[in-house]
mmCIF file of C-alpha atoms in Angstrom:
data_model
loop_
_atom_site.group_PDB
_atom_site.id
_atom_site.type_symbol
_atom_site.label_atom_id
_atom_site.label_comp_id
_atom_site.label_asym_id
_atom_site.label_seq_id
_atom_site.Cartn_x
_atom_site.Cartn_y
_atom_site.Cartn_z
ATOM 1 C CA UNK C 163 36.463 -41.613 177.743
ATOM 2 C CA UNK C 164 38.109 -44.558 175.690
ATOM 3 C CA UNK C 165 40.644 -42.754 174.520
ATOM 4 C CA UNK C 166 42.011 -41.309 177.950
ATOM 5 C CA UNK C 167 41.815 -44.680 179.251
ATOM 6 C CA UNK C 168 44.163 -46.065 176.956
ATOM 7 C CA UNK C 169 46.242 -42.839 177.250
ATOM 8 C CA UNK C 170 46.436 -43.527 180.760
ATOM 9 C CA UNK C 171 47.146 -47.266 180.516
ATOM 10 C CA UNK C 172 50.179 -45.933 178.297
ATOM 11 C CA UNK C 173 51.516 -44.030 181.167
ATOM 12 C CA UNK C 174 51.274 -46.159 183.336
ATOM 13 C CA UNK C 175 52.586 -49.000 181.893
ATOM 14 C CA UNK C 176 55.249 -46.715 180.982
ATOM 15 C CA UNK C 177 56.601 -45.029 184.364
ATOM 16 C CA UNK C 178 56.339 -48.916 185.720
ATOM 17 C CA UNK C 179 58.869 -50.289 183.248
ATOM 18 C CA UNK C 180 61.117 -47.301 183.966
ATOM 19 C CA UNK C 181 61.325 -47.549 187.780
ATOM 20 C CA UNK C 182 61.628 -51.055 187.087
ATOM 21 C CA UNK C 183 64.622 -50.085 184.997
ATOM 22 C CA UNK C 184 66.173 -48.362 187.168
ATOM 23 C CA UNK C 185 65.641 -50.223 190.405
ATOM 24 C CA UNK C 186 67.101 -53.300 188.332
ATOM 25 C CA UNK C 187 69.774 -51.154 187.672
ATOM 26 C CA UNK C 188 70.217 -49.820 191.182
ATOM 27 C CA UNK C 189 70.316 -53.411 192.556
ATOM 28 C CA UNK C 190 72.309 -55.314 190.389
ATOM 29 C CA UNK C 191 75.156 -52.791 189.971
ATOM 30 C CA UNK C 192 78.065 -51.714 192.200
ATOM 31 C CA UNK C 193 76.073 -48.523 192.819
ATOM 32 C CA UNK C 194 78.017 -45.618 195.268
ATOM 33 C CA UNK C 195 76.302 -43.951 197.659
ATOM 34 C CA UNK C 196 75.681 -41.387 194.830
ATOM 35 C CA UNK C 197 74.224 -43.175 192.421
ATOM 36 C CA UNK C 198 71.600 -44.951 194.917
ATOM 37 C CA UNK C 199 70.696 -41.479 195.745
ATOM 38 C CA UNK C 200 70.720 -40.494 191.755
ATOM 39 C CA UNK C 201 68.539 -43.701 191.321
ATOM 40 C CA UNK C 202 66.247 -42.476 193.859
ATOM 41 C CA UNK C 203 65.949 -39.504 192.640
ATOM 42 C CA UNK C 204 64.900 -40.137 189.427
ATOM 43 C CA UNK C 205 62.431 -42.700 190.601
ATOM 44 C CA UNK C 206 60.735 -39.373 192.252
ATOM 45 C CA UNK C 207 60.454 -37.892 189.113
ATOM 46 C CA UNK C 208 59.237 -40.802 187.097
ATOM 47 C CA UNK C 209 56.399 -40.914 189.529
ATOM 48 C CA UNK C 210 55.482 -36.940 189.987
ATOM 49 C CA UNK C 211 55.693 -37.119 186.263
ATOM 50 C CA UNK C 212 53.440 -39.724 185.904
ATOM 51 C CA UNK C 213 51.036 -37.813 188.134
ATOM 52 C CA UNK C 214 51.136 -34.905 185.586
ATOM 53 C CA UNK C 215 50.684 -36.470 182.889
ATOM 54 C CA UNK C 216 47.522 -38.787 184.157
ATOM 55 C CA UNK C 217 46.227 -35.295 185.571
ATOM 56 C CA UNK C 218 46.495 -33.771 182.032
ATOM 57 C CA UNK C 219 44.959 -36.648 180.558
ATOM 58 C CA UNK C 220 41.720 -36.561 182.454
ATOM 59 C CA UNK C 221 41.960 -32.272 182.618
ATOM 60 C CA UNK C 222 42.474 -32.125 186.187
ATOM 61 C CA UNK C 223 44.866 -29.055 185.629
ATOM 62 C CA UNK C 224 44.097 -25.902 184.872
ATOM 63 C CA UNK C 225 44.725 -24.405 181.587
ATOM 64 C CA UNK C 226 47.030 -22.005 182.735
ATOM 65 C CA UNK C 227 48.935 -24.823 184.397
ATOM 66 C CA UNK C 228 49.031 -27.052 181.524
ATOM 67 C CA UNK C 229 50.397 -24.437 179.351
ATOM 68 C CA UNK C 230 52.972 -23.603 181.152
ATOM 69 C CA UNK C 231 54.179 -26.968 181.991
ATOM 70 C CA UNK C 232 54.448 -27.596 177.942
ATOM 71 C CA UNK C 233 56.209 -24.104 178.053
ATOM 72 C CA UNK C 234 58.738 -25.242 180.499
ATOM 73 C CA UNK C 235 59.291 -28.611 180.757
ATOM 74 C CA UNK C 236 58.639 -29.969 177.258
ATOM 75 C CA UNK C 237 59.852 -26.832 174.783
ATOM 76 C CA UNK C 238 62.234 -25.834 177.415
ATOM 77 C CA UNK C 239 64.024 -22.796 178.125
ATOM 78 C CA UNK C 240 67.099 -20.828 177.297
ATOM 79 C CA UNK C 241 69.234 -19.845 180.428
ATOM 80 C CA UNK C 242 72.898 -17.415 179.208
ATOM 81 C CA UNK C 243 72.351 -18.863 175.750
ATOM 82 C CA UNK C 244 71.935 -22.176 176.359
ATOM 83 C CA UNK C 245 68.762 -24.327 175.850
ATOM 84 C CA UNK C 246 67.202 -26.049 178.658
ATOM 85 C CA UNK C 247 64.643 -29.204 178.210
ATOM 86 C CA UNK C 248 64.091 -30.987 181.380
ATOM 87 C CA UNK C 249 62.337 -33.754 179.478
ATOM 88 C CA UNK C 250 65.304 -34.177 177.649
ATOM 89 C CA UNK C 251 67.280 -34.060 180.927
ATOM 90 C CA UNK C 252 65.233 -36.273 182.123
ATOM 91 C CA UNK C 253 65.712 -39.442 179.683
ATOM 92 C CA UNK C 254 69.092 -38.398 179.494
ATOM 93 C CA UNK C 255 69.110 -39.324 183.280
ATOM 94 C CA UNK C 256 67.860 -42.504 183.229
ATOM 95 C CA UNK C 257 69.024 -43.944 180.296
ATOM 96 C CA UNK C 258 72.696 -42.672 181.758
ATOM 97 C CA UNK C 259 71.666 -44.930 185.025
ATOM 98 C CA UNK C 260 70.378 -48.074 182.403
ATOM 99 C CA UNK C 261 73.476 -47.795 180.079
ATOM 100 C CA UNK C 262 76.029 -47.914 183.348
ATOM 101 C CA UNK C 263 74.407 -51.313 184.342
ATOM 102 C CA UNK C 264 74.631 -52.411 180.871
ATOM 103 C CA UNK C 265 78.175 -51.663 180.885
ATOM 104 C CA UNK C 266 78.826 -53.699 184.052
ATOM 105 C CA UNK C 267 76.967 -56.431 182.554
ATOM 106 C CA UNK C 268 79.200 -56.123 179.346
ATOM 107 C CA UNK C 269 82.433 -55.722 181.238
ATOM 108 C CA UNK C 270 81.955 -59.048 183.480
ATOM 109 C CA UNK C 271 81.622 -60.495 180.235
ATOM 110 C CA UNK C 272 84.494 -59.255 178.961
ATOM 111 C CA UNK C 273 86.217 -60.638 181.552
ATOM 112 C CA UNK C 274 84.918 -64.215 181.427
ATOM 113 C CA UNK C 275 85.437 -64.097 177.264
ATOM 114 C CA UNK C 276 88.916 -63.112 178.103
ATOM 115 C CA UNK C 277 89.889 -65.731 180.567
ATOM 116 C CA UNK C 278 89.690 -68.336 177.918
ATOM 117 C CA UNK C 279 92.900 -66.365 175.885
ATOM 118 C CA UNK C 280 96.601 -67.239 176.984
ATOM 119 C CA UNK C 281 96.310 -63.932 179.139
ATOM 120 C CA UNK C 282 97.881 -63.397 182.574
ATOM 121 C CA UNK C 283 95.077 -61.869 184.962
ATOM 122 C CA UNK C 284 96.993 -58.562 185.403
ATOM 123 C CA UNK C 285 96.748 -57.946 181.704
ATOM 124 C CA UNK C 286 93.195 -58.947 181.424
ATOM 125 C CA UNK C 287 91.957 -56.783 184.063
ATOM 126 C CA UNK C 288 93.828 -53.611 182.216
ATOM 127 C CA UNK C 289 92.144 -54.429 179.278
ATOM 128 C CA UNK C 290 89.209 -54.714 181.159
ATOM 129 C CA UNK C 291 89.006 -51.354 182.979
ATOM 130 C CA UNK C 292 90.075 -49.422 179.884
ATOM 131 C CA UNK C 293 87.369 -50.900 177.704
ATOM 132 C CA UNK C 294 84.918 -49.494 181.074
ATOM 133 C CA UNK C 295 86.252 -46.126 181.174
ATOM 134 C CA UNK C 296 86.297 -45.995 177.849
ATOM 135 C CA UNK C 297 82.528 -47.199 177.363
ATOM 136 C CA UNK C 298 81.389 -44.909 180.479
ATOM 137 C CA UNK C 299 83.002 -41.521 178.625
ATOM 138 C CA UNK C 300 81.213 -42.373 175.668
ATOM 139 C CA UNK C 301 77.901 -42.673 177.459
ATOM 140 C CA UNK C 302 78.237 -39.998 179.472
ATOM 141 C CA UNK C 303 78.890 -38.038 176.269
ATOM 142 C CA UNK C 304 75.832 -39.142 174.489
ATOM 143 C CA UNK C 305 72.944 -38.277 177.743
ATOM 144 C CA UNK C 306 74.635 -35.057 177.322
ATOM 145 C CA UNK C 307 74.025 -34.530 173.804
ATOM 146 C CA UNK C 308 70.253 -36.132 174.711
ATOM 147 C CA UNK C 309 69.930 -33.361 177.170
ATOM 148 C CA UNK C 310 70.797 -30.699 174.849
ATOM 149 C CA UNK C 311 74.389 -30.039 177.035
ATOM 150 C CA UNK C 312 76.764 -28.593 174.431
ATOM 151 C CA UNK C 313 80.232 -30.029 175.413
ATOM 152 C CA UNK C 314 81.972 -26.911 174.599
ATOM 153 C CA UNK C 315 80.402 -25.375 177.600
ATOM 154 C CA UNK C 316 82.542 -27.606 179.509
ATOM 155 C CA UNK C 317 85.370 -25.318 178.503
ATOM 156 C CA UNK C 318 84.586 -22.675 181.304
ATOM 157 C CA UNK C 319 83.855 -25.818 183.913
ATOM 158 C CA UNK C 320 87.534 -27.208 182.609
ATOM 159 C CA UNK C 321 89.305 -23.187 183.397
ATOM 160 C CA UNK C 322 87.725 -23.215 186.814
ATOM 161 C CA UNK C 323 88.759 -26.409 187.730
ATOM 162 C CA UNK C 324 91.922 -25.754 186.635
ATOM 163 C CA UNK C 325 92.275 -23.012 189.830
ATOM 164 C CA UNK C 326 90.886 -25.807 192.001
ATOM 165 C CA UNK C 327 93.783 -28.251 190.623
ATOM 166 C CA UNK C 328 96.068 -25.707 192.104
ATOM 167 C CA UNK C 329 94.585 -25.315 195.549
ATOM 168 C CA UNK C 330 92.744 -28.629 196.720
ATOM 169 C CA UNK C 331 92.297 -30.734 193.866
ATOM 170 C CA UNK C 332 96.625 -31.213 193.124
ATOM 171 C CA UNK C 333 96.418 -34.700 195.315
ATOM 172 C CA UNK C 334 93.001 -36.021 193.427
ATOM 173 C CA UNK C 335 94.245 -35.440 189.926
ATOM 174 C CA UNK C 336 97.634 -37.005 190.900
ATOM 175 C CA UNK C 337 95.861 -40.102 191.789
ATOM 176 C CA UNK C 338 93.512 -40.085 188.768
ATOM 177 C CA UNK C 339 97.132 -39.553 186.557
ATOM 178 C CA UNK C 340 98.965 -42.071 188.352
ATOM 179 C CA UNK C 341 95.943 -44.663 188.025
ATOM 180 C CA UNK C 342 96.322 -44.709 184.298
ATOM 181 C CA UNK C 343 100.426 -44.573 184.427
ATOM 182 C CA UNK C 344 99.117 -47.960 186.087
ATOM 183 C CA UNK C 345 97.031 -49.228 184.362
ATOM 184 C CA UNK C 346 99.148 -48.733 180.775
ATOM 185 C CA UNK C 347 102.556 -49.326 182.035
ATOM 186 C CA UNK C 348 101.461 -52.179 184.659
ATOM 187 C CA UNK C 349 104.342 -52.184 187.355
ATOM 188 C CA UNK C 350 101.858 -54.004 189.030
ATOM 189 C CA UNK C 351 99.382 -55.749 188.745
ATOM 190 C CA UNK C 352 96.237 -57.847 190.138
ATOM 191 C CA UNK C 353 97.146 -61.056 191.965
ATOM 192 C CA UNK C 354 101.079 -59.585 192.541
ATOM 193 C CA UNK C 355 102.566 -59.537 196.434
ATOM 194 C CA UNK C 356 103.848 -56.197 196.359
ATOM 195 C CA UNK C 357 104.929 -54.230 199.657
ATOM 196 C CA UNK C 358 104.407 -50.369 199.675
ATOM 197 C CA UNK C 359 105.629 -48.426 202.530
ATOM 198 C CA UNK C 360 104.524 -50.631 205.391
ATOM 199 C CA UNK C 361 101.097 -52.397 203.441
ATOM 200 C CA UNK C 362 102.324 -56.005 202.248
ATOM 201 C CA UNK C 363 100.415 -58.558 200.990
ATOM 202 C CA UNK C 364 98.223 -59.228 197.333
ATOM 203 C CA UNK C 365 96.987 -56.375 194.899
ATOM 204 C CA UNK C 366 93.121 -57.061 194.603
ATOM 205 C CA UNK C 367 92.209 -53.762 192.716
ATOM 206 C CA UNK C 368 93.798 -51.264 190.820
ATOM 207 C CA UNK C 369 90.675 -48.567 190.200
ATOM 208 C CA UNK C 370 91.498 -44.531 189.067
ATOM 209 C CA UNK C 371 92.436 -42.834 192.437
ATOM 210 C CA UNK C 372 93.728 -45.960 194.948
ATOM 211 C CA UNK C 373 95.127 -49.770 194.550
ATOM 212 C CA UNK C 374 93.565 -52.403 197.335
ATOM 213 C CA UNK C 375 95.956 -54.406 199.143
ATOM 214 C CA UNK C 376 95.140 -57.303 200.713
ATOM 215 C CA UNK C 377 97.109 -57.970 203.377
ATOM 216 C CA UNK C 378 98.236 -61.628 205.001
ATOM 217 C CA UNK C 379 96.140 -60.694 207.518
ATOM 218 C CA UNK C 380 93.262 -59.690 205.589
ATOM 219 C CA UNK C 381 93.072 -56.553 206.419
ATOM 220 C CA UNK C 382 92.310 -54.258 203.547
ATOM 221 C CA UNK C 383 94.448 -51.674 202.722
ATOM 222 C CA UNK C 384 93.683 -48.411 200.399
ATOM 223 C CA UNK C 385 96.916 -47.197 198.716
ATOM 224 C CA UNK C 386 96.771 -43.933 197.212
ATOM 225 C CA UNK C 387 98.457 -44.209 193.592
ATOM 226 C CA UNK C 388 100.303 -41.536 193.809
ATOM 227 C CA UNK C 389 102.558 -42.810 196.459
ATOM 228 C CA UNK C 390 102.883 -46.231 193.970
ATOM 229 C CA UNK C 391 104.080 -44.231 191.395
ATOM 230 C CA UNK C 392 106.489 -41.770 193.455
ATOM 231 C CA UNK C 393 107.265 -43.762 196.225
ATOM 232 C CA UNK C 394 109.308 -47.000 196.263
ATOM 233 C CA UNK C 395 107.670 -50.625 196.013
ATOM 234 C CA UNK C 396 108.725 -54.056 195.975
ATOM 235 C CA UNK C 397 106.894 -56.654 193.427
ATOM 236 C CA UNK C 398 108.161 -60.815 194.417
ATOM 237 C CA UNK C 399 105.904 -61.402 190.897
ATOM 238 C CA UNK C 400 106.610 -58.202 188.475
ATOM 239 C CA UNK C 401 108.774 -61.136 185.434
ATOM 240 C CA UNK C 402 108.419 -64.286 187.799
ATOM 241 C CA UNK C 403 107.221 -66.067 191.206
ATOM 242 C CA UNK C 404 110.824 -67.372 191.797
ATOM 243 C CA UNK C 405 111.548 -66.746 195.460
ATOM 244 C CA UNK C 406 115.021 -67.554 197.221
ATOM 245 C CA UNK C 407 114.585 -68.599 200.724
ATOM 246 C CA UNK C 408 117.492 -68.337 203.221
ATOM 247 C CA UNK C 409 116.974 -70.518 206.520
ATOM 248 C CA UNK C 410 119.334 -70.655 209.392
ATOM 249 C CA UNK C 411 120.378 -73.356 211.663
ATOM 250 C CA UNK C 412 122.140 -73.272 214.623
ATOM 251 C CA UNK C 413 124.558 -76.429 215.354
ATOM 252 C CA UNK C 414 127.047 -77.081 217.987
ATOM 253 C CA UNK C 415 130.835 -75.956 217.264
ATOM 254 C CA UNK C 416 131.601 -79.804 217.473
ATOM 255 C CA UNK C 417 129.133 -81.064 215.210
ATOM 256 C CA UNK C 418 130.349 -82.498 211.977
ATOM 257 C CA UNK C 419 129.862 -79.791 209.619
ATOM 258 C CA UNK C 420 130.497 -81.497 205.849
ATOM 259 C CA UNK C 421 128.098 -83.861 207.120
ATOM 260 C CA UNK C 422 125.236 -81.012 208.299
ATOM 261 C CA UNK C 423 125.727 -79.680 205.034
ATOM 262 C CA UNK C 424 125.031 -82.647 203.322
ATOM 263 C CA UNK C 425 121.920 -83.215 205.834
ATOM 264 C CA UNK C 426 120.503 -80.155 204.766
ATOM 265 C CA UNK C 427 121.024 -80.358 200.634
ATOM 266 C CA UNK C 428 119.288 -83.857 200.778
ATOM 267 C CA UNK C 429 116.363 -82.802 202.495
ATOM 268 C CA UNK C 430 115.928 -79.516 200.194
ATOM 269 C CA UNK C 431 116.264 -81.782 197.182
ATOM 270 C CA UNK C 432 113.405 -84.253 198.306
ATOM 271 C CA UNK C 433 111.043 -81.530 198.551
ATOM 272 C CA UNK C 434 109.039 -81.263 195.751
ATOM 273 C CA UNK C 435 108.465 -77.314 195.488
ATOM 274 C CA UNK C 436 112.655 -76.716 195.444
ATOM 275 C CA UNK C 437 113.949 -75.867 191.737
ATOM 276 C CA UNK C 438 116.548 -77.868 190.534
ATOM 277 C CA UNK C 439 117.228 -78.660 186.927
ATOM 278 C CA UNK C 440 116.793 -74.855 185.815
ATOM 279 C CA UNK C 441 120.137 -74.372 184.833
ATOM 280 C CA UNK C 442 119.274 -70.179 186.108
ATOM 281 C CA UNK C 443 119.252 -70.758 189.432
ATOM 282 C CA UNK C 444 121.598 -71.989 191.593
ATOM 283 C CA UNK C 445 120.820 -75.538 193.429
ATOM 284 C CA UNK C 446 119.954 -76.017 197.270
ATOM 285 C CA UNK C 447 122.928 -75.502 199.346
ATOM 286 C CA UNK C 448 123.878 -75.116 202.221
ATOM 287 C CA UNK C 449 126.148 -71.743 203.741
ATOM 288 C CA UNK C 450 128.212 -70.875 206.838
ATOM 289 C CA UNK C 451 128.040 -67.523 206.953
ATOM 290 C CA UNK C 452 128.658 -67.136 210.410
ATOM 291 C CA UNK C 453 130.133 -68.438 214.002
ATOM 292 C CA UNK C 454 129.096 -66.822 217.424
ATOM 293 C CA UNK C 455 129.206 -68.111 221.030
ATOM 294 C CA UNK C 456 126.323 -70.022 220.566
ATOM 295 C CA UNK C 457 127.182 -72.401 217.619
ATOM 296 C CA UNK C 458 127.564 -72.227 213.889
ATOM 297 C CA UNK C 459 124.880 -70.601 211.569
ATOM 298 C CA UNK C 460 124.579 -73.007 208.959
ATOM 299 C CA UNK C 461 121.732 -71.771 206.225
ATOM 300 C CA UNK C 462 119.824 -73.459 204.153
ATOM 301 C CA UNK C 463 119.132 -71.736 200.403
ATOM 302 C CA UNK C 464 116.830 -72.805 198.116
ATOM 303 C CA UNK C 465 114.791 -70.937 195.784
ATOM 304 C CA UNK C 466 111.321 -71.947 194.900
ATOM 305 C CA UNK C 467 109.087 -71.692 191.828
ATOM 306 C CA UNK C 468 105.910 -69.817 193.471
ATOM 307 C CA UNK C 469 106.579 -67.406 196.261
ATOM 308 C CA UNK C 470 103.285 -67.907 197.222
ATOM 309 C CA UNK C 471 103.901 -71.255 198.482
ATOM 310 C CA UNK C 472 106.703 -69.172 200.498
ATOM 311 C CA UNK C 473 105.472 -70.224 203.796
ATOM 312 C CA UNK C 474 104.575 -73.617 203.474
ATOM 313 C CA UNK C 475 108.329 -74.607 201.611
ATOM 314 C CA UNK C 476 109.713 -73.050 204.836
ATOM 315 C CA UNK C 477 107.396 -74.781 207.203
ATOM 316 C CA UNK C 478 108.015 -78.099 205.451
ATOM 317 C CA UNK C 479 112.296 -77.335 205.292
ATOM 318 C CA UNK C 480 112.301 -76.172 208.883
ATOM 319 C CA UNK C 481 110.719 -79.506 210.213
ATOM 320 C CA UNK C 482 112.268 -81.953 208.093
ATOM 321 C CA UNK C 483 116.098 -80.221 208.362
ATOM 322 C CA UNK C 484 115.431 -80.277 212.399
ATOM 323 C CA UNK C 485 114.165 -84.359 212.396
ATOM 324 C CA UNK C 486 117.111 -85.288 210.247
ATOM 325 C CA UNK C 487 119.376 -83.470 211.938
ATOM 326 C CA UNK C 488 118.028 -85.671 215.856
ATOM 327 C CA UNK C 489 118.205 -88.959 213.354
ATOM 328 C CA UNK C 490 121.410 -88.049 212.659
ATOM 329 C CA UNK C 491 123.034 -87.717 216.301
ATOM 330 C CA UNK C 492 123.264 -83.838 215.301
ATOM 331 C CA UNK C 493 121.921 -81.658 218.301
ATOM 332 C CA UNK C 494 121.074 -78.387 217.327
ATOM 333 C CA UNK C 495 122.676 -75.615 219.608
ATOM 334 C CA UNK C 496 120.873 -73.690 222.087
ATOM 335 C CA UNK C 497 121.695 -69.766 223.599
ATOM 336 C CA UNK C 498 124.298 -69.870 225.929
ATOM 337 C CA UNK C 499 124.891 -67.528 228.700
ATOM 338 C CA UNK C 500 128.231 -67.567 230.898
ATOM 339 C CA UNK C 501 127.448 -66.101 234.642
ATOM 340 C CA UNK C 502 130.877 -65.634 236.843
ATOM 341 C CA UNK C 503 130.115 -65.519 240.238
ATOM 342 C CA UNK C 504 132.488 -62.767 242.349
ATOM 343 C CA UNK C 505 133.255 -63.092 245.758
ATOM 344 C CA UNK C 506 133.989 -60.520 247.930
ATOM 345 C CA UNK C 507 134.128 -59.493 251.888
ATOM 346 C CA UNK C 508 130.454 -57.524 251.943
ATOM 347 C CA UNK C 509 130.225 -54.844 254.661
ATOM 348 C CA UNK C 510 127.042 -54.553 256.178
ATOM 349 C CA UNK C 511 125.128 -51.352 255.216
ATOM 350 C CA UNK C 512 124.921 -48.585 257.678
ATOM 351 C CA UNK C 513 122.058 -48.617 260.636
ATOM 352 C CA UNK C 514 121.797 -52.941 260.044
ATOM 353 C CA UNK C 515 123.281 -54.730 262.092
ATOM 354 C CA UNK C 516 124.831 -58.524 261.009
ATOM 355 C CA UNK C 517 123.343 -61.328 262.004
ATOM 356 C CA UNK C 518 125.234 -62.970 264.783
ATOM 357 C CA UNK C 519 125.856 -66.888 264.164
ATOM 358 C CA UNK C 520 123.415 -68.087 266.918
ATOM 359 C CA UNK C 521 120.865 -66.504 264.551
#
């Protein structure tokens, strides 16, 4: 009596530190749909296994039963050569769901041991997802050893899915290939503004099969990598930030245009975001590039250190070029439109008759 109430203290306390396990591990990792409904799943068994074994404990199986479930699930089986243990299958399953958490645990550290390096972020996070595909192929290779899965089997998986590759699987493997062209080569990278097809704005991810784009809208945007690598795209931060802006102004064709230009280099200079002493880039100045009936285009170029700031410099420029262009007596032009008035004798149109001049 003792004994099989220790026995069955043991399996209890047992199958409650492994669905503790893997409920940690369900909640405190990124979990997909599918491995909530792995985690789940193996929570079932922990539990109808637990059942067994307190029903074999206190002989509430038959014999028969009991034999056959050592048979089966503990010895195992052989199915086309191959040796089946479900126990083994088993641990192999949850320690596969306890070492991914682990790894996501180990990889945020990675990331925060990494940060204190002279790293940029795009290079950290490569380093980063390698070290986590790398970590996840290894443990996926040792719960199949656990489970008694010979790897070479995977040979006649690999020549099947080979015939899928041709048929529907072409565009998935493309994306998986691309992702690691990606991630080694690193045309772009996390924090960069890139713009791909019609998608602009700020690469937040780059996983296996798709790169996140946040957009300035903040809408989020799911690239295929494929079309990264094949298709055209435009990186403002692949060697630098430095951004040349271009802003027009419209003056009169009477306005005094050495002294607009001067207006507008002076105000770009006093801005503190303009570059100026790198002798690489060209200082602020000021352009006519063109003349139309409605004034002179008179632009203002400047190139800044961080394109982020993009929109701000060119809010700031725009405001300040207009007020010191009023303080100045210089007016800037507005659209004109010329209307030429044609008289002629009008006849009046059939069935109407014109109004007499009493009306």
């Amino acid at each position: 009596m003792s004994i099989s109430l220790v026995q069955s203290g043991i399996i209890i306390l047992v199958s409650v530190v492994l669905l503790v396990l893997i409920q940690w591990a369900i909640r405190r990792s990124s979990a997909t749909k599918i491995g909530r409904w792995l985690g789940g799943l193996l929570q079932v068994v922990v539990v109808v296994a637990a059942a067994l074994s307190l029903a074999m404990v206190w002989h509430l199986l038959p014999q028969r039963f009991l034999g056959l479930a050592e048979k089966y699930f503990i010895d195992g089986f052989t199915v086309s050569g191959v040796q089946v243990n479900p126990l083994h299958i088993v641990i192999a399953a949850v320690l596969l769901v306890i070492l991914f958490r682990v790894i996501d645990r180990l990889v945020a550290r990675l990331d925060s041991f990494l940060g204190i390096f002279a790293l940029d972020s795009g290079a950290r996070y490569s380093l980063v997802m390698l070290t986590k595909y790398v970590a996840i192929i290894l443990s996926v290779a040792i719960c199949l050893a656990i489970a008694g899965i010979p790897l070479g089997k995977f040979a006649l998986i690999a020549s099947a899915l080979s015939v899928g590759v041709g048929f529907g699987l072409q565009t998935m493997v493309n994306n998986f290939v691309s992702g690691i062209i990606l991630i080694f080569e690193r045309p772009i990278k996390v924090g960069d503004w890139i713009k791909v097809g019609s998608a602009e704005g700020y690469v937040k991810k780059i996983s296996i099969r798709y790169t996140l784009i946040m957009t300035f809208d903040r809408t989020e945007v799911f690239v295929p990598n494929s079309e990264i690598i094949s298709g055209q795209v435009t990186n403002w931060m692949y060697s630098n930030s430095v951004l040349r802006l271009m802003l027009p102004f419209t003056v009169k064709h009477d306005a005094d245009l050495p002294r607009v230009k001067e207006i507008l280099v002076d105000v770009a200079r006093k801005h503190p975001d303009v570059m100026q002493d790198d002798p690489s880039i060209i200082p602020p100045s000021a352009l006519i590039l063109d003349v139309n009936t409605n004034g002179v285009m008179v632009y203002l170029r400047v190139y800044i250190q961080d394109c982020n700031k993009s929109f701000n410099v060119q809010t700031d420029l725009r405001a300040a070029v207009v007020e010191a262009l009023l303080a100045n007596g210089v007016p800037l032009a507005h659209q004109q439109q010329d209307i030429h008035m044609v008289s002629s004798q009008l006849e009046p149109y059939p069935g109407l008759q014109a109004p007499s001049a009493a009306a």
